[in-house]
mmCIF file of C-alpha atoms and ligand atoms in Angstrom:
data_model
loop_
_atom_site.group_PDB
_atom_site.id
_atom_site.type_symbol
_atom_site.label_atom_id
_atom_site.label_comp_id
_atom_site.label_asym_id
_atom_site.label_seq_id
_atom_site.Cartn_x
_atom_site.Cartn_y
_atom_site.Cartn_z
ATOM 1 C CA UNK A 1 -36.429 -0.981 7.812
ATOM 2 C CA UNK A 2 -35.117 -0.417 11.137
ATOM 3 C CA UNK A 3 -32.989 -3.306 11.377
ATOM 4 C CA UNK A 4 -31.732 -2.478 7.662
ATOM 5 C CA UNK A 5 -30.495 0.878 8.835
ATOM 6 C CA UNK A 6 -29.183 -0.340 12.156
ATOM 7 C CA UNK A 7 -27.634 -3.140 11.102
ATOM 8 C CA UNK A 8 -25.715 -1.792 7.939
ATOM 9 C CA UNK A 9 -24.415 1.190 10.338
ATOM 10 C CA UNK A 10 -22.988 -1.363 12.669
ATOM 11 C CA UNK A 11 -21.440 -3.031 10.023
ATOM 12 C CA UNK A 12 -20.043 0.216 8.331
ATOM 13 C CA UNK A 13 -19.227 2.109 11.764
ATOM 14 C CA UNK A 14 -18.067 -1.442 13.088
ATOM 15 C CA UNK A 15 -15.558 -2.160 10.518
ATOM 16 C CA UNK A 16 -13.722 0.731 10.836
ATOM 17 C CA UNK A 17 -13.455 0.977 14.984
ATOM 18 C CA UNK A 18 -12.698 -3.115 14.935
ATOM 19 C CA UNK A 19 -10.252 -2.665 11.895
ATOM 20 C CA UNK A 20 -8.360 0.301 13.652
ATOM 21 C CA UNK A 21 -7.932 -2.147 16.769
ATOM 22 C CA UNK A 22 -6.577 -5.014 14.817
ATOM 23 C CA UNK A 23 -4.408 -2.439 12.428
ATOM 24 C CA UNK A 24 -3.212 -0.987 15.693
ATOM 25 C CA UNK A 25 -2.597 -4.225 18.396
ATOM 26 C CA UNK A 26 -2.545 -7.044 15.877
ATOM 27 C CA UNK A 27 -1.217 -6.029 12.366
ATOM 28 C CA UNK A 28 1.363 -3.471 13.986
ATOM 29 C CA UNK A 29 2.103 -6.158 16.648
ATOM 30 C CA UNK A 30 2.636 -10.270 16.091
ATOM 31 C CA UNK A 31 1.122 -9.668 12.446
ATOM 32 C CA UNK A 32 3.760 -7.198 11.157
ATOM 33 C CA UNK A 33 5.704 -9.796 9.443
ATOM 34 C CA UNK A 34 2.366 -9.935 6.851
ATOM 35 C CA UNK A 35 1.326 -6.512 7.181
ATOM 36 C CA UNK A 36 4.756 -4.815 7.048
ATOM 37 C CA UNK A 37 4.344 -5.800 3.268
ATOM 38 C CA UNK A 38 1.926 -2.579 2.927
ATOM 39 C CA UNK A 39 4.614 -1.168 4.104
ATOM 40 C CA UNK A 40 7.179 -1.771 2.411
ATOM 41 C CA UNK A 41 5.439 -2.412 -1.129
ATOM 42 C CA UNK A 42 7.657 -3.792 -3.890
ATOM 43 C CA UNK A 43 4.504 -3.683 -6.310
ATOM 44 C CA UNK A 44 1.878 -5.863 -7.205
ATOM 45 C CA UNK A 45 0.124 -7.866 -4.613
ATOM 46 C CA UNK A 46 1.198 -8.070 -1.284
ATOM 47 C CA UNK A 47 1.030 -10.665 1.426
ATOM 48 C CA UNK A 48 -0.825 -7.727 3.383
ATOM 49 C CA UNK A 49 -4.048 -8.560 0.791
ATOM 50 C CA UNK A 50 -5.040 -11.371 2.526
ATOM 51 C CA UNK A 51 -6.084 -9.006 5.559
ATOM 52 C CA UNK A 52 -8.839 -7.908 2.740
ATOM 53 C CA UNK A 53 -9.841 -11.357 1.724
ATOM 54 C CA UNK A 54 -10.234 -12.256 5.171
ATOM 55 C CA UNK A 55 -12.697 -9.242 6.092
ATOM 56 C CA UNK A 56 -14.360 -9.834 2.599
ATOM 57 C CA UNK A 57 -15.320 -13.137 3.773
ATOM 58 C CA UNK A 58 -16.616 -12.179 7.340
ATOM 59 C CA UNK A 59 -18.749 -9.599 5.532
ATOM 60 C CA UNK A 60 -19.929 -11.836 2.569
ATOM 61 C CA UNK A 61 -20.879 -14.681 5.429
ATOM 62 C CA UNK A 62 -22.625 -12.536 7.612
ATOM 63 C CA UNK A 63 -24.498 -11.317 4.349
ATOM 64 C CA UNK A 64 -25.329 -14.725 3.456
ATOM 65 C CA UNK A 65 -26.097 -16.877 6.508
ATOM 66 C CA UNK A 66 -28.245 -13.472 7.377
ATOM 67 C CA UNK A 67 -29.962 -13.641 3.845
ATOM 68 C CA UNK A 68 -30.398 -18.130 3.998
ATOM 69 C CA UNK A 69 -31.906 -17.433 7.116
ATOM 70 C CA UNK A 70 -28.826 -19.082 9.524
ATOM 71 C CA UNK A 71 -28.862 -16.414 11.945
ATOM 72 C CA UNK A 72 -31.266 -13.188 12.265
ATOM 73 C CA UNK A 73 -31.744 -11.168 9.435
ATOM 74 C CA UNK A 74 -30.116 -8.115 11.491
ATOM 75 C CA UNK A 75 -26.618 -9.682 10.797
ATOM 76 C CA UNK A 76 -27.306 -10.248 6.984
ATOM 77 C CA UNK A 77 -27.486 -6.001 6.974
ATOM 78 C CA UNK A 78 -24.744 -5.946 9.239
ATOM 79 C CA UNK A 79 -22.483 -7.828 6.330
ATOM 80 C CA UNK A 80 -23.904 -5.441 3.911
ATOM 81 C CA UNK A 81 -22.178 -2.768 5.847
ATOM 82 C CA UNK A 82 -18.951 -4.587 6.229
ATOM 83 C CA UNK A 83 -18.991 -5.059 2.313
ATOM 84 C CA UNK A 84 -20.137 -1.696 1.401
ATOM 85 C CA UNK A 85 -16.956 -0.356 3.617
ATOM 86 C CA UNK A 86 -14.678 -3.128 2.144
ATOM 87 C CA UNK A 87 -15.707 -1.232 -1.462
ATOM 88 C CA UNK A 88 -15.196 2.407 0.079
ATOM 89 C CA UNK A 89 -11.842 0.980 1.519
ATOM 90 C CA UNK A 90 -10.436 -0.449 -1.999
ATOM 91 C CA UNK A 91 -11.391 2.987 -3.476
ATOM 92 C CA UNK A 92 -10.123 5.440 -0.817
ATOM 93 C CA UNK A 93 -7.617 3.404 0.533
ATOM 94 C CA UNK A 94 -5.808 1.640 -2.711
ATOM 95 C CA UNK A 95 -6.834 3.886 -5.439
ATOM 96 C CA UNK A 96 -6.588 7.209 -3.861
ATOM 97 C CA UNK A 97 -4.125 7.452 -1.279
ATOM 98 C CA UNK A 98 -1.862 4.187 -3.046
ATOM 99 C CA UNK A 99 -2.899 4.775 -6.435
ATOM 100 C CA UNK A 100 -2.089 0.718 -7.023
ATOM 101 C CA UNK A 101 -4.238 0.900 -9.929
ATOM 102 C CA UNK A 102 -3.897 4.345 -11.730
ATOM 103 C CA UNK A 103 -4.067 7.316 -10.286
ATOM 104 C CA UNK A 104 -7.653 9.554 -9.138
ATOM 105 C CA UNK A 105 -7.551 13.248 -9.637
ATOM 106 C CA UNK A 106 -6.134 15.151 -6.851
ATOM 107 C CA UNK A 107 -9.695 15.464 -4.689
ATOM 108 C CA UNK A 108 -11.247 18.444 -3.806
ATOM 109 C CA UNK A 109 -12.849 17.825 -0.923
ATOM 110 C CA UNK A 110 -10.907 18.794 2.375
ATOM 111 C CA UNK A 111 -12.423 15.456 4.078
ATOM 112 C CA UNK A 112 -10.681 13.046 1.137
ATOM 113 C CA UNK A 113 -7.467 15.780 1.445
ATOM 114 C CA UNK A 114 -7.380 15.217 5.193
ATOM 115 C CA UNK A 115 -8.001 11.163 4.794
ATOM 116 C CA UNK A 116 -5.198 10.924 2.479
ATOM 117 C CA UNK A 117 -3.298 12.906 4.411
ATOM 118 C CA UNK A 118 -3.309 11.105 7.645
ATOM 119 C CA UNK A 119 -2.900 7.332 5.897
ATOM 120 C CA UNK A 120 0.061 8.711 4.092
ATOM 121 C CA UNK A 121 1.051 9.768 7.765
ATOM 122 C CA UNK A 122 0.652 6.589 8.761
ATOM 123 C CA UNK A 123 2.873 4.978 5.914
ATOM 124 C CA UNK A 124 5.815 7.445 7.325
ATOM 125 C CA UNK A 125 6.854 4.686 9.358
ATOM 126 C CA UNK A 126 8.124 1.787 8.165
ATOM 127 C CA UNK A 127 8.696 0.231 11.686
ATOM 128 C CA UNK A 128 5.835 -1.552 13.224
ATOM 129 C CA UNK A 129 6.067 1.077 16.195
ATOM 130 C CA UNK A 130 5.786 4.018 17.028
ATOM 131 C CA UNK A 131 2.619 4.450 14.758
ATOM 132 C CA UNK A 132 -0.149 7.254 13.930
ATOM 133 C CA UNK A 133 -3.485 6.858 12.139
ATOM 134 C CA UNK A 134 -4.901 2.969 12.176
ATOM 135 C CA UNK A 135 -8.511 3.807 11.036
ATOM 136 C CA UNK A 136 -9.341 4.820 7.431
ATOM 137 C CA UNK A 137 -12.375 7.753 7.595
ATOM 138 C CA UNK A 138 -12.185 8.484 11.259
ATOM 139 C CA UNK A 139 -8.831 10.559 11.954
ATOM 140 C CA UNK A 140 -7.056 12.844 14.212
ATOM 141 C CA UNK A 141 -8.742 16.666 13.237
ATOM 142 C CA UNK A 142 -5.098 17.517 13.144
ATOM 143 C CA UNK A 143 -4.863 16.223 9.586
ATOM 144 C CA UNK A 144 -7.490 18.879 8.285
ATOM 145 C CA UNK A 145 -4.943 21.763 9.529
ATOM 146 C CA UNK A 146 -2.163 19.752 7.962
ATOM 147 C CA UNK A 147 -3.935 18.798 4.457
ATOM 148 C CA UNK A 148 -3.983 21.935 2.685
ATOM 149 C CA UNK A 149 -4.509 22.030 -1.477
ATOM 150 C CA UNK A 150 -1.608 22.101 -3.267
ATOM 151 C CA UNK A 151 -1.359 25.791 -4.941
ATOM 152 C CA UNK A 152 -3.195 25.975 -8.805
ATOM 153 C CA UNK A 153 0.047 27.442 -10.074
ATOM 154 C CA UNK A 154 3.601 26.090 -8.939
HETATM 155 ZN ZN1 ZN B 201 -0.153 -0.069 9.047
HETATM 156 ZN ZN1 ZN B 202 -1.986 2.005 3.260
#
């Protein structure tokens, strides 16, 4: 149980530290010539997706070679929280703040008003530096004063 728990917050928590880092030094560094297409979008999918595939896959092999027995069961949970992020990512990330799918309501929770607000910070710049924002749910509190609900009547 312990290792469940442990494992699948290293995984979740993990994902989202490591991911800043490589957003941050790799994707808005020597890998901006692939990621710059999240940037720029021209619709559809972008060369940028294959930054999802590949983090799919660590997650989905850690899951597995955990589950077969390859390496301790600890990392099996560990890919469970790298996949259960990868879903939380796809919603948050491409449905609500991209809406590359359809559109979500406008959410009412401050947190998901503050999230969207600093990624859509982050896509202000279209230039691999200077940059803002490289994780997904952990962000600057700045973005809470910033993210206030739209007014009910315009
Ligand atoms: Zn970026
Ligand atoms: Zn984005």
């Amino acid at each position: 149980m312990l290792i469940g728990i442990s494992g699948f917050l290293m995984g979740f928590l993990g994902i989202e530290l490591v991911g800043a880092l490589i957003h941050r030094y790799l994707m808005h560094g020597p890998l901006w010539w692939i990621h710059q297409t999240h940037h720029k979008p021209k619709g559809g999918w972008e060369l940028n997706d294959w930054f999802a595939v590949l983090f799919g896959s660590v997650g989905i092999g850690l899951l597995l070679s955990g589950f077969l027995g390859y390496v301790p069961l600890f990392w099996g949970y560990v890919g469970i929280g790298i996949s259960v992020y990868g879903g939380v990512y796809i919603v948050l990330h491409d449905v609500l703040v991209h809406s590359r799918w359809g559109s979500m309501p406008k959410p009412l929770s401050r947190y998901l008003l503050a999230l969207r607000r600093a990624h859509r910070m982050h896509h202000k710049h279209t230039m691999a530096q200077p940059g803002e924002s490289y994780g997904l749910l952990i962000f600057h509190p700045r973005y809470f004063r910033q993210a206030k609900p739209d007014p009910v009547s315009k």
